[in-house]
mmCIF file of C-alpha atoms in Angstrom:
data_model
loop_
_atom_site.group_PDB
_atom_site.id
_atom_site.type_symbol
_atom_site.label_atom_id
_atom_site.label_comp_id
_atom_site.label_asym_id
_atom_site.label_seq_id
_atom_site.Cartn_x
_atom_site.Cartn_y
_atom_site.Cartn_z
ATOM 1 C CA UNK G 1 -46.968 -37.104 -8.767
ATOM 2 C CA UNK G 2 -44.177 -34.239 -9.207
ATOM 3 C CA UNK G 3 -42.485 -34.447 -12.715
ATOM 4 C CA UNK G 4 -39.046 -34.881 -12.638
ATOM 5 C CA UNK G 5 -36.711 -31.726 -12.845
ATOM 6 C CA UNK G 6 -35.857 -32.037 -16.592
ATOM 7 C CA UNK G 7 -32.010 -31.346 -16.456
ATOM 8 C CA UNK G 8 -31.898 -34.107 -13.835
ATOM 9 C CA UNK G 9 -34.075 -36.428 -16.278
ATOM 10 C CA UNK G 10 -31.500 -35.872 -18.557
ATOM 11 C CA UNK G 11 -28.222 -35.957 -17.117
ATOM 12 C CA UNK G 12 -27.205 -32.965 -17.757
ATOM 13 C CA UNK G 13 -26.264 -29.521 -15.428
ATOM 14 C CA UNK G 14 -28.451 -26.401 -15.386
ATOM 15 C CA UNK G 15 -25.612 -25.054 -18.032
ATOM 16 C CA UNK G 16 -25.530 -27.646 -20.766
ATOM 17 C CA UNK G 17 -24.794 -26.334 -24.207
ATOM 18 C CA UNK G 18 -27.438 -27.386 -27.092
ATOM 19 C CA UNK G 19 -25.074 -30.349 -28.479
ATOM 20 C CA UNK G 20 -24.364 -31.827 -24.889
ATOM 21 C CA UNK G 21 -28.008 -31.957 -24.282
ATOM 22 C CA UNK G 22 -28.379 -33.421 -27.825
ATOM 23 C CA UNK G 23 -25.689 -35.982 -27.134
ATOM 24 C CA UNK G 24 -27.440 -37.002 -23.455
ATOM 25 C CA UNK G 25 -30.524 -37.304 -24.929
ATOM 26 C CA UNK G 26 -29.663 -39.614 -28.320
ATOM 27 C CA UNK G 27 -27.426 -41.884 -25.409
ATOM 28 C CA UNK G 28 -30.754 -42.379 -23.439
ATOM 29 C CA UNK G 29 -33.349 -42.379 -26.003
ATOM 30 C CA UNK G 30 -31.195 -45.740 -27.636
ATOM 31 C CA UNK G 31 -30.690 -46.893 -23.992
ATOM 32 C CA UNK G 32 -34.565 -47.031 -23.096
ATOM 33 C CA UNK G 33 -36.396 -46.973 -26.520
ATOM 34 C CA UNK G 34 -38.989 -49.246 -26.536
ATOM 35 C CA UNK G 35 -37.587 -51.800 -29.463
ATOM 36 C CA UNK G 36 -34.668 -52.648 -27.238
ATOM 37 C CA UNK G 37 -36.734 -52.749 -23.696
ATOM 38 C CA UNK G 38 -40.228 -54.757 -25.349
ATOM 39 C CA UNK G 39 -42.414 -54.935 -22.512
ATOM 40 C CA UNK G 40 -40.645 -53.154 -20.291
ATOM 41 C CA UNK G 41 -43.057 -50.479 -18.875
ATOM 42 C CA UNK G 42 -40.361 -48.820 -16.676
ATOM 43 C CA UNK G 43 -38.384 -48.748 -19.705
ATOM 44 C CA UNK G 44 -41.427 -47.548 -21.575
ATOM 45 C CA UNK G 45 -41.853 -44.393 -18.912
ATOM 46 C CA UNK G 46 -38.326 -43.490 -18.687
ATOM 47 C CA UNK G 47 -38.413 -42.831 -22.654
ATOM 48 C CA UNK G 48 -41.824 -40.937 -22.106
ATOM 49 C CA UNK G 49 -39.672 -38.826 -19.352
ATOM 50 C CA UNK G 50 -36.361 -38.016 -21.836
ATOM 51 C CA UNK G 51 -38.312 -37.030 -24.814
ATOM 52 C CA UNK G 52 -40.586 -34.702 -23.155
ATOM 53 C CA UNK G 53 -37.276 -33.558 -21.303
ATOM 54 C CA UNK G 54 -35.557 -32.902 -24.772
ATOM 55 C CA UNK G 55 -38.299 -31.552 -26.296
ATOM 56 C CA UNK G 56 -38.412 -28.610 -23.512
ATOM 57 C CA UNK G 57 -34.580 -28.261 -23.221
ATOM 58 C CA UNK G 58 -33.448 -28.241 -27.299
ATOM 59 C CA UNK G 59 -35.810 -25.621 -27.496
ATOM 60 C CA UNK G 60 -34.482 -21.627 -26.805
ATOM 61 C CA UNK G 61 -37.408 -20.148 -25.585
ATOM 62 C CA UNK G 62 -39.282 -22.760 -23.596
ATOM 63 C CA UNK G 63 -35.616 -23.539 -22.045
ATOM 64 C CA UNK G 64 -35.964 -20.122 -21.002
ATOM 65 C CA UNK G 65 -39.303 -20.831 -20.101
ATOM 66 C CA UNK G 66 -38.806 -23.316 -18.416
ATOM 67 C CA UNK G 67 -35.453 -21.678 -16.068
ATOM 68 C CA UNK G 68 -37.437 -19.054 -15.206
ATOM 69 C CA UNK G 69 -40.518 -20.926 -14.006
ATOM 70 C CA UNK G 70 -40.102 -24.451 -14.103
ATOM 71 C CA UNK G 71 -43.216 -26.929 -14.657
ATOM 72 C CA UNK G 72 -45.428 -23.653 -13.792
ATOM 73 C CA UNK G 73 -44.640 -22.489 -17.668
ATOM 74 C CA UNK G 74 -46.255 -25.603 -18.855
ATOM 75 C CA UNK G 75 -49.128 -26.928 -16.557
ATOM 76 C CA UNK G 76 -51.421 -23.897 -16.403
ATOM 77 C CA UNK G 77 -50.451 -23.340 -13.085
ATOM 78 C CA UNK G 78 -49.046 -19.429 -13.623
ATOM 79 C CA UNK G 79 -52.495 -18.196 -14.088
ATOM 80 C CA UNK G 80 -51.797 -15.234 -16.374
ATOM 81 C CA UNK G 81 -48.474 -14.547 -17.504
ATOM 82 C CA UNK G 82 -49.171 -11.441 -18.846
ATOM 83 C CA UNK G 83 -49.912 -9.723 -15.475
ATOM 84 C CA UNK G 84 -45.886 -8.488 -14.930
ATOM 85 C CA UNK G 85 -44.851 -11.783 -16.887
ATOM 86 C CA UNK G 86 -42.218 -12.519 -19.302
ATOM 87 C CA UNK G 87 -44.992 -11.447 -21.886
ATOM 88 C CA UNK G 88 -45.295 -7.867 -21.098
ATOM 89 C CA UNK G 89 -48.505 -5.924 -20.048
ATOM 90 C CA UNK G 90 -51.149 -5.823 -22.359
ATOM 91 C CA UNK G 91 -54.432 -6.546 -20.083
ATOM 92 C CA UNK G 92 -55.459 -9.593 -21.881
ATOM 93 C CA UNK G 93 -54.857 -13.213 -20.283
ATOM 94 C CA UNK G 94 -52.400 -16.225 -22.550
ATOM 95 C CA UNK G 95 -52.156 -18.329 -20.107
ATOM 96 C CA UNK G 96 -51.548 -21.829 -21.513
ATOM 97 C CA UNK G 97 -54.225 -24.664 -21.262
ATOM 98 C CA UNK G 98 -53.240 -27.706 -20.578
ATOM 99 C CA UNK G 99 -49.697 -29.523 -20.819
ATOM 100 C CA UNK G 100 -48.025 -32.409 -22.630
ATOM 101 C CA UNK G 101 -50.286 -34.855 -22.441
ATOM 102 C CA UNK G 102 -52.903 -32.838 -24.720
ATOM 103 C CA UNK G 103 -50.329 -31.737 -27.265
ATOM 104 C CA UNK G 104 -49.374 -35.060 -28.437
ATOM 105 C CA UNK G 105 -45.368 -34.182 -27.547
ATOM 106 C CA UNK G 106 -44.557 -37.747 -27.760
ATOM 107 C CA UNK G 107 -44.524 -40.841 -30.440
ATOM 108 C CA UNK G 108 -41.936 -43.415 -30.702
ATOM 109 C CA UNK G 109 -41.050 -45.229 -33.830
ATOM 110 C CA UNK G 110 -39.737 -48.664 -34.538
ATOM 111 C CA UNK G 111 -37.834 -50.033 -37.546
ATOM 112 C CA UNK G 112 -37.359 -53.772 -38.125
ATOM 113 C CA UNK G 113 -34.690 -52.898 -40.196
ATOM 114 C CA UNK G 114 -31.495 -50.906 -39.516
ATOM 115 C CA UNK G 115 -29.567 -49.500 -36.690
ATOM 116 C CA UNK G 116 -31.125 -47.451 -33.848
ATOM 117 C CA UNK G 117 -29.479 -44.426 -35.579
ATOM 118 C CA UNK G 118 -31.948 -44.319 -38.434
ATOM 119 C CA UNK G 119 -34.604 -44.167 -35.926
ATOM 120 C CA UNK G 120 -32.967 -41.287 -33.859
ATOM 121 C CA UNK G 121 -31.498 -39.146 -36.741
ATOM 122 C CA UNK G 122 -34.200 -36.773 -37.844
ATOM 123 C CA UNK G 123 -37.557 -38.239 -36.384
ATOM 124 C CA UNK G 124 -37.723 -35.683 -33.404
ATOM 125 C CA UNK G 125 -36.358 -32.702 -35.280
ATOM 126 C CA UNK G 126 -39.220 -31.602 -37.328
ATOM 127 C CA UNK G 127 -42.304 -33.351 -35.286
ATOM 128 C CA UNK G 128 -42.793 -30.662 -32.943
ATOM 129 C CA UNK G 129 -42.100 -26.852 -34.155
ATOM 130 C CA UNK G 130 -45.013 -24.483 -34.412
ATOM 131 C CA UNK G 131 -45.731 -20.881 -33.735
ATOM 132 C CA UNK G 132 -48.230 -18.366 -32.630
ATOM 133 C CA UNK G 133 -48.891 -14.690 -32.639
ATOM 134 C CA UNK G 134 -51.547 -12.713 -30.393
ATOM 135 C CA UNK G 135 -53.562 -9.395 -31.306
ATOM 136 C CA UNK G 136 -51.222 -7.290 -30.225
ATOM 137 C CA UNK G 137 -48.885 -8.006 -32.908
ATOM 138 C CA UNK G 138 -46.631 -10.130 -30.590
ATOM 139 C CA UNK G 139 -44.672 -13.121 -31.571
ATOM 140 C CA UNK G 140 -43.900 -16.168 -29.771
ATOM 141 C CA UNK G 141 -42.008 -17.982 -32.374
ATOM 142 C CA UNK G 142 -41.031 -21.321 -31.337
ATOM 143 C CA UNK G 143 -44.137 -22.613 -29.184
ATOM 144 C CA UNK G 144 -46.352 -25.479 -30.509
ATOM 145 C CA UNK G 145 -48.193 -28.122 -29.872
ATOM 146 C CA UNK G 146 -47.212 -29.466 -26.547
ATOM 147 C CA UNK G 147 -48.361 -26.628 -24.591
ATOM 148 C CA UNK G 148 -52.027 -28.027 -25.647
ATOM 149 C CA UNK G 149 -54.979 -25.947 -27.330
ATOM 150 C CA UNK G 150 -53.311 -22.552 -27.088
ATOM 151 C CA UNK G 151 -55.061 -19.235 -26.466
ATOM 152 C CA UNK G 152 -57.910 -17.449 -26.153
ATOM 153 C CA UNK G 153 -60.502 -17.164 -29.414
ATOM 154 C CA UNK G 154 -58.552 -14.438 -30.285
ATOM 155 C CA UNK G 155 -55.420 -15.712 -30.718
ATOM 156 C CA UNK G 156 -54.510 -16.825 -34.500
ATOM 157 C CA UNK G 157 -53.441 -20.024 -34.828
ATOM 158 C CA UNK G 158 -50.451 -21.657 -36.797
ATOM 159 C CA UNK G 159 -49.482 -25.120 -38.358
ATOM 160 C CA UNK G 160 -53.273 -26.153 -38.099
ATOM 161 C CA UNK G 161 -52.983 -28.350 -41.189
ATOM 162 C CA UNK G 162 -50.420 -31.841 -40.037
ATOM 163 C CA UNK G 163 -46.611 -31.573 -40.314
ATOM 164 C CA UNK G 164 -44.485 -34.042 -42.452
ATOM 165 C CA UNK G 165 -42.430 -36.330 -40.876
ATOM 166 C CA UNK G 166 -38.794 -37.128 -41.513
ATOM 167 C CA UNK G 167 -36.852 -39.924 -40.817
ATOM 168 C CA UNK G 168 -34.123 -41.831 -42.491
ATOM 169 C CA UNK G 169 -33.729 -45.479 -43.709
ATOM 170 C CA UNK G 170 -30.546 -47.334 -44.938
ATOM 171 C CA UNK G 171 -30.679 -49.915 -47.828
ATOM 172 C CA UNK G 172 -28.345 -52.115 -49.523
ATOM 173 C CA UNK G 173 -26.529 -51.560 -53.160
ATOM 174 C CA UNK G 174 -28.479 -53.989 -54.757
ATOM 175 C CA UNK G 175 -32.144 -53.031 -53.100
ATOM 176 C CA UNK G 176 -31.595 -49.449 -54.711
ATOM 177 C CA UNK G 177 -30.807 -50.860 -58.007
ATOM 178 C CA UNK G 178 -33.837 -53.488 -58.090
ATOM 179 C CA UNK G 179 -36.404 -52.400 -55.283
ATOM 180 C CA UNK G 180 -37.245 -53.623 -51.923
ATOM 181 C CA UNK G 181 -39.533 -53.450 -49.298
ATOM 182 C CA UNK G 182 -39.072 -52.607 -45.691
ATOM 183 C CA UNK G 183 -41.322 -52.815 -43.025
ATOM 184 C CA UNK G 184 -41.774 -50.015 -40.228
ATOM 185 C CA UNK G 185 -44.299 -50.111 -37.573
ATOM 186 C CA UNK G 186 -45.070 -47.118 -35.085
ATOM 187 C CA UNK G 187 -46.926 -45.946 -32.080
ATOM 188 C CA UNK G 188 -48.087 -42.595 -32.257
ATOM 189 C CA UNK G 189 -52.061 -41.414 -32.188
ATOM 190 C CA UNK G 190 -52.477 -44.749 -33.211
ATOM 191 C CA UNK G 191 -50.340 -47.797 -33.580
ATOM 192 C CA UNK G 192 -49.659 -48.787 -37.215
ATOM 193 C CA UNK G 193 -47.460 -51.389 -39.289
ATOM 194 C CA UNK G 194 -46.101 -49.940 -42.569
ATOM 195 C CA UNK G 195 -45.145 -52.101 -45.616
ATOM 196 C CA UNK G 196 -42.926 -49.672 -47.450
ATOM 197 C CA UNK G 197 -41.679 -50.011 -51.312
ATOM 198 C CA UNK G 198 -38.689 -48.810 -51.948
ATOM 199 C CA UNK G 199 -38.754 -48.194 -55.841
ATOM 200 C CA UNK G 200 -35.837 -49.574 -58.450
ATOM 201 C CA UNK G 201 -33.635 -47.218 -59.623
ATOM 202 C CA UNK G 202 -33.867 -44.686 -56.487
ATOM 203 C CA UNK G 203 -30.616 -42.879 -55.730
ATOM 204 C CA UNK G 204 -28.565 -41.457 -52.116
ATOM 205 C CA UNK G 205 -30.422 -38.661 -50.800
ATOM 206 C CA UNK G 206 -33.869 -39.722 -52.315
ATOM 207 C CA UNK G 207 -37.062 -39.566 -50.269
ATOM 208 C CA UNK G 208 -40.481 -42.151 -50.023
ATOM 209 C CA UNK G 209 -43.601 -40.449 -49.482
ATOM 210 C CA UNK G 210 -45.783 -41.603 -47.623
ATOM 211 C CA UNK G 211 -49.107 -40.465 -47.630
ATOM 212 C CA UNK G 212 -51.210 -39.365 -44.438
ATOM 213 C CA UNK G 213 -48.606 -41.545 -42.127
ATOM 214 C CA UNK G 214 -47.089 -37.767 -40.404
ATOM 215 C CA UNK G 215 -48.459 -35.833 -37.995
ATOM 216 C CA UNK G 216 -52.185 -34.768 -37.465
ATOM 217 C CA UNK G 217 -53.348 -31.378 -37.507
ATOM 218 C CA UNK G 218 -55.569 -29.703 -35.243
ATOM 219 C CA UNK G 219 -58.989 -29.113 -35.245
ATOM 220 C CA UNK G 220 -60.180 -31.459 -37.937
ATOM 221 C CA UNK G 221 -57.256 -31.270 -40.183
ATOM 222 C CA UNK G 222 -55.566 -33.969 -41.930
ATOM 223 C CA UNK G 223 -52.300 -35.697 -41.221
ATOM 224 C CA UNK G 224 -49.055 -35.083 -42.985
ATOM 225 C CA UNK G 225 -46.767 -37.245 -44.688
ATOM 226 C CA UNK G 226 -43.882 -39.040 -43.057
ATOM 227 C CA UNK G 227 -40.787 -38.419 -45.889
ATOM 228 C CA UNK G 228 -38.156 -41.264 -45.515
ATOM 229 C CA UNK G 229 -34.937 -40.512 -46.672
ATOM 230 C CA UNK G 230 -32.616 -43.271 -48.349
ATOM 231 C CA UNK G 231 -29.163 -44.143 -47.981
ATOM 232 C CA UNK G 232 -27.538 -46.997 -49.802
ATOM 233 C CA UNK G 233 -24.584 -49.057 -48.447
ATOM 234 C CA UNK G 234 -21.761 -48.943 -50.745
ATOM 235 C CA UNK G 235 -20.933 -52.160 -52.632
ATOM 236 C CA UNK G 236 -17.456 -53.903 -52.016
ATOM 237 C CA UNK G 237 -17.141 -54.058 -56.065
ATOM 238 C CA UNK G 238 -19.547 -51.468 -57.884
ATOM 239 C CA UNK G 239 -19.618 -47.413 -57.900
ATOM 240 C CA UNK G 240 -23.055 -45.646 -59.350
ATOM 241 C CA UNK G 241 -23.091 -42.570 -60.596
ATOM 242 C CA UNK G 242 -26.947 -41.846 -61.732
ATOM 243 C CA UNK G 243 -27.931 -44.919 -63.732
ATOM 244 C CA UNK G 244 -24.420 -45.857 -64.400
ATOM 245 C CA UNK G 245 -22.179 -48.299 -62.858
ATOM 246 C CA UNK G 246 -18.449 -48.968 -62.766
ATOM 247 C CA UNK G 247 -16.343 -51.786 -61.948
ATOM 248 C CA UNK G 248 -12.647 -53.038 -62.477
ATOM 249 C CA UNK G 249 -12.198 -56.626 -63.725
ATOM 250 C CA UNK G 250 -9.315 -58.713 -64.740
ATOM 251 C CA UNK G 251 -8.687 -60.458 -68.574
ATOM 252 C CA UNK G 252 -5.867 -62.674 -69.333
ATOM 253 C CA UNK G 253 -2.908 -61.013 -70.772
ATOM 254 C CA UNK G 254 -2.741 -63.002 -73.859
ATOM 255 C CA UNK G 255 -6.603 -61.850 -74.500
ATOM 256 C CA UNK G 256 -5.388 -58.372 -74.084
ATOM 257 C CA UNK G 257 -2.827 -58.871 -76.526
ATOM 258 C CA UNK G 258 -4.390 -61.020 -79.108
ATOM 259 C CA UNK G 259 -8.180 -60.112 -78.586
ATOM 260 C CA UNK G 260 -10.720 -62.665 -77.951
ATOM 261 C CA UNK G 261 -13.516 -63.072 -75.762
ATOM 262 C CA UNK G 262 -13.901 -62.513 -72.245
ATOM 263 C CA UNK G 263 -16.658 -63.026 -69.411
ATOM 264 C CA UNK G 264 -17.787 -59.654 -67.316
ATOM 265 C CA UNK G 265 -20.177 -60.025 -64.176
ATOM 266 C CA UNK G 266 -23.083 -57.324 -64.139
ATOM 267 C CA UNK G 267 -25.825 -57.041 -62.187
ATOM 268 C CA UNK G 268 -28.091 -58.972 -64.355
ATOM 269 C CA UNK G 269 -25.347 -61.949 -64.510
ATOM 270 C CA UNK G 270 -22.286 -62.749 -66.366
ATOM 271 C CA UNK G 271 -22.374 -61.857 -70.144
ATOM 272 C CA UNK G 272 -19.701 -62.699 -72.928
ATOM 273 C CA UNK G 273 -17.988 -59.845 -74.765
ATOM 274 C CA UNK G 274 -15.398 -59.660 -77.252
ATOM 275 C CA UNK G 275 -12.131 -57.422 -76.155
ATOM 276 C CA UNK G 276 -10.264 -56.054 -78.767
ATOM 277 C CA UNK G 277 -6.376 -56.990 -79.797
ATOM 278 C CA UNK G 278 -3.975 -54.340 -78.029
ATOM 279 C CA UNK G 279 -6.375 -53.544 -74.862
ATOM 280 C CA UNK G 280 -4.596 -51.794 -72.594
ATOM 281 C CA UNK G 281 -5.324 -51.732 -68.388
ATOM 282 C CA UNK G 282 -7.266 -48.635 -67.518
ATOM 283 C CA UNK G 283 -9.471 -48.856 -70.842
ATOM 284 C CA UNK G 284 -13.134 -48.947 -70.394
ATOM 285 C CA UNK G 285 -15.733 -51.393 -72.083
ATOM 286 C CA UNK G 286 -18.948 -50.670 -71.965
ATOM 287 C CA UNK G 287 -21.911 -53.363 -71.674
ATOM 288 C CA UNK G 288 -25.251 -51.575 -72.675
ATOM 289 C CA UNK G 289 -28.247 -51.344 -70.923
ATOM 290 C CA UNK G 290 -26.405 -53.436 -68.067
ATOM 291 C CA UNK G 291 -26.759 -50.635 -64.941
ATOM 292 C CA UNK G 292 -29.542 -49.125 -62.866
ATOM 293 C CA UNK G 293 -33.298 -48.717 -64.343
ATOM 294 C CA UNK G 294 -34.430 -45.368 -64.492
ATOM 295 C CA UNK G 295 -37.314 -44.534 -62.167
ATOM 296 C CA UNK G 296 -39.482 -42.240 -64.738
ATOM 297 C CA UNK G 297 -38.954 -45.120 -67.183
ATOM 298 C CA UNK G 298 -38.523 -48.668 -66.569
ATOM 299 C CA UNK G 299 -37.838 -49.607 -69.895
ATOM 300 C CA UNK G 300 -34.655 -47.424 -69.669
ATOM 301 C CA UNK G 301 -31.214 -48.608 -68.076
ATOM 302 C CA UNK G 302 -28.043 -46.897 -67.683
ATOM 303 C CA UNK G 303 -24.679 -48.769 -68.663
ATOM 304 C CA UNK G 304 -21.730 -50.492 -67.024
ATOM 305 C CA UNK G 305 -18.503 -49.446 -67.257
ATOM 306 C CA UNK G 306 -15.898 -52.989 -67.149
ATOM 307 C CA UNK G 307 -12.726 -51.212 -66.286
ATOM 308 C CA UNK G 308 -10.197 -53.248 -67.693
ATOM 309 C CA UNK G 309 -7.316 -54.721 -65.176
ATOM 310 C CA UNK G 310 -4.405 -57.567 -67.021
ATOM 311 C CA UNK G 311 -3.610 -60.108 -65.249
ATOM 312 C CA UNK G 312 -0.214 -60.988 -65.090
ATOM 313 C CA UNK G 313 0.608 -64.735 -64.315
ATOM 314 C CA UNK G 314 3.351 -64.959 -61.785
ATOM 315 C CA UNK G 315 4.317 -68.768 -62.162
ATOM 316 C CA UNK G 316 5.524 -69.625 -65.894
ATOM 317 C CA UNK G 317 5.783 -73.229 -67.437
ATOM 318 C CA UNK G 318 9.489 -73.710 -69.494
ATOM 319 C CA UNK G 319 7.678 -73.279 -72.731
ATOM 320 C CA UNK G 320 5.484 -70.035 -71.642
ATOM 321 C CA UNK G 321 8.897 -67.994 -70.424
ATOM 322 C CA UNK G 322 10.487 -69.022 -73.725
ATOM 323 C CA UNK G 323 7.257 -67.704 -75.836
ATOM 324 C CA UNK G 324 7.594 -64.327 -73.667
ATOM 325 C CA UNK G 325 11.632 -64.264 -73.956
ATOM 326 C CA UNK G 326 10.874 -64.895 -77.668
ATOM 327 C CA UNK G 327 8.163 -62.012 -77.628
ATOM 328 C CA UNK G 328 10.649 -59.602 -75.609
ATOM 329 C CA UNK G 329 13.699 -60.746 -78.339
ATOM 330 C CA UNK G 330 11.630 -59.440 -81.145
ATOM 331 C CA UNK G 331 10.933 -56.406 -79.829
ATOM 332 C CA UNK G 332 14.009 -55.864 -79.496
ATOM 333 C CA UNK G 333 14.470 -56.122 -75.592
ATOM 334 C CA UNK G 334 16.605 -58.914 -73.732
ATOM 335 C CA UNK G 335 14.655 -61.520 -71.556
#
């Protein structure tokens, strides 16, 4: 059975830029991905289709490729491409061997967790660039795995050891602070559910390793790593900034005045401190050891920052407005 013209497969005209081919292919990858179509084989296909679509069409030169000669550039079906080819003349055959299917060009991933973004964001970007170069000193930068085995004996080979994998995974304030685990399962050379720990203390931006779980290499060589990125939600009430946290709370204007104690929520619970006589709003008070565990050390913690709000009480009793009227009279300001 034919393939389907890629552009068509896509949505997209023979003169799509690189971002409106990016954009077509995100819309339909979300549309038929497998965790929103479960056992849905058509679904299933259609996916199958896209990706290998995308994977020929973000690319420069097998888009060019792939104008120029359609399925032919892929299926082994030019016979040499060297003889008056886009390759130039050089008397020695490159044709490719093999297609898609042999290059393992596609693997879909599946979070339990999350928005279909994290899935989509980076896990195609990095999964499938390679390279070659032939005797002749020729480079084909930009080829890899999906056009199968390669070439001829001769031919030195690239990216033989497995790639890293990158994806992305979103967390909550409070998971980064004390550790969580999320679970990912895939489908790739082989299907596979992950249990993955994310560690206390870990910060926006920070990667997981994990071990063996990227891509395979070639000829006997071991798998990469699939790297998962972390970004934390922000919180409604704290900020962070590195094992710090800050927060604004309110005290009772007569405990500003006067002093006395107070009660400040942390992320260990509620603790009693004692404010100091003439607080003013803005000032800072800082609880020790009551922020974010380090990750080299869990015995260390950073601090939180209470920053200090009064609260003014808009309804007065009789004998309240005459104590503040009396306050104001002796300062020597009218009520």
């Amino acid at each position: 059975m034919a393939k389907r013209d890629f552009y068509d497969c896509l949505g997209v005209t023979k003169t799509a830029t690189e971002k409106e081919i990016k954009s077509a292919y995100r819309k339909l990858a979300k549309k038929y991905h497998p965790d929103t179509n479960p056992g849905d084989k058509q679904a299933e296909q259609r996916f199958k289709e896209i990706t290998e679509a995308y994977n020929v069409l973000s690319d420069t030169e097998k888009r060019k490729l792939y104008d120029q000669f359609g399925m032919a550039a892929f299926d082994g079906s030019m016979g040499d491409p060297t003889a008056g080819g886009p390759f130039g003349g050089t008397g020695e055959s490159r044709g490719f061997e093999g297609g898609f299917g042999s290059g393992g060009g596609y693997r879909e991933y599946h979070y339990s967790t999350g928005n279909m973004d994290d899935i989509f964001g980076d896990i195609f970007g990095d999964m499938f660039h390679g390279g070659f170069s032939g005797k002749t000193g020729s480079s084909f930068g930009g080829f890899d795995s999906v056009f199968g085995s390669g070439f001829d004996g001769q031919t030195q080979y690239d990216q033989a050891e497995g790639k890293n994998v990158h994806s992305d995974v979103t967390i909550d304030f409070e998971e980064a602070a004390f550790g969580c685990d999320k679970y990912l399962r895939f489908e790739g050379e082989k299907k596979e559910s992950l249990q993955v720990h994310i560690p206390a203390g870990i910060d926006e931006g920070q990667s997981v390793r994990l071990k063996g779980k990227g891509e395979s290499g070639r000829y006997g060589k071991g798998a990469g790593d699939l790297l998962l990125k972390v970004h934390i939600r922000p919180h409604p009430e704290y900020t962070r900034k590195g094992s710090d946290v800050y927060i604004t709370q309110s005290i009772p204007y007569t405990t500003a005045v006067l002093g006395g104690k107070a009660y400040f929520k942390t992320l260990h619970g509620t603790v009693e401190c004692s404010v100091p006589a003439g607080t003013q709003s803005g000032s800072k008070i800082r609880l020790k050891n009551k922020g974010i565990v380090s990750m080299k050390d869990p015995m260390r913690h950073g601090d939180e920052y209470v920053i200090i709000q009064i609260s003014v009480p808009k309804d007065l009793t009789p004998a309240q407005r005459a104590a503040i009227e009396q306050l104001a009279r002796a300062e020597g300001r009218s009520a």
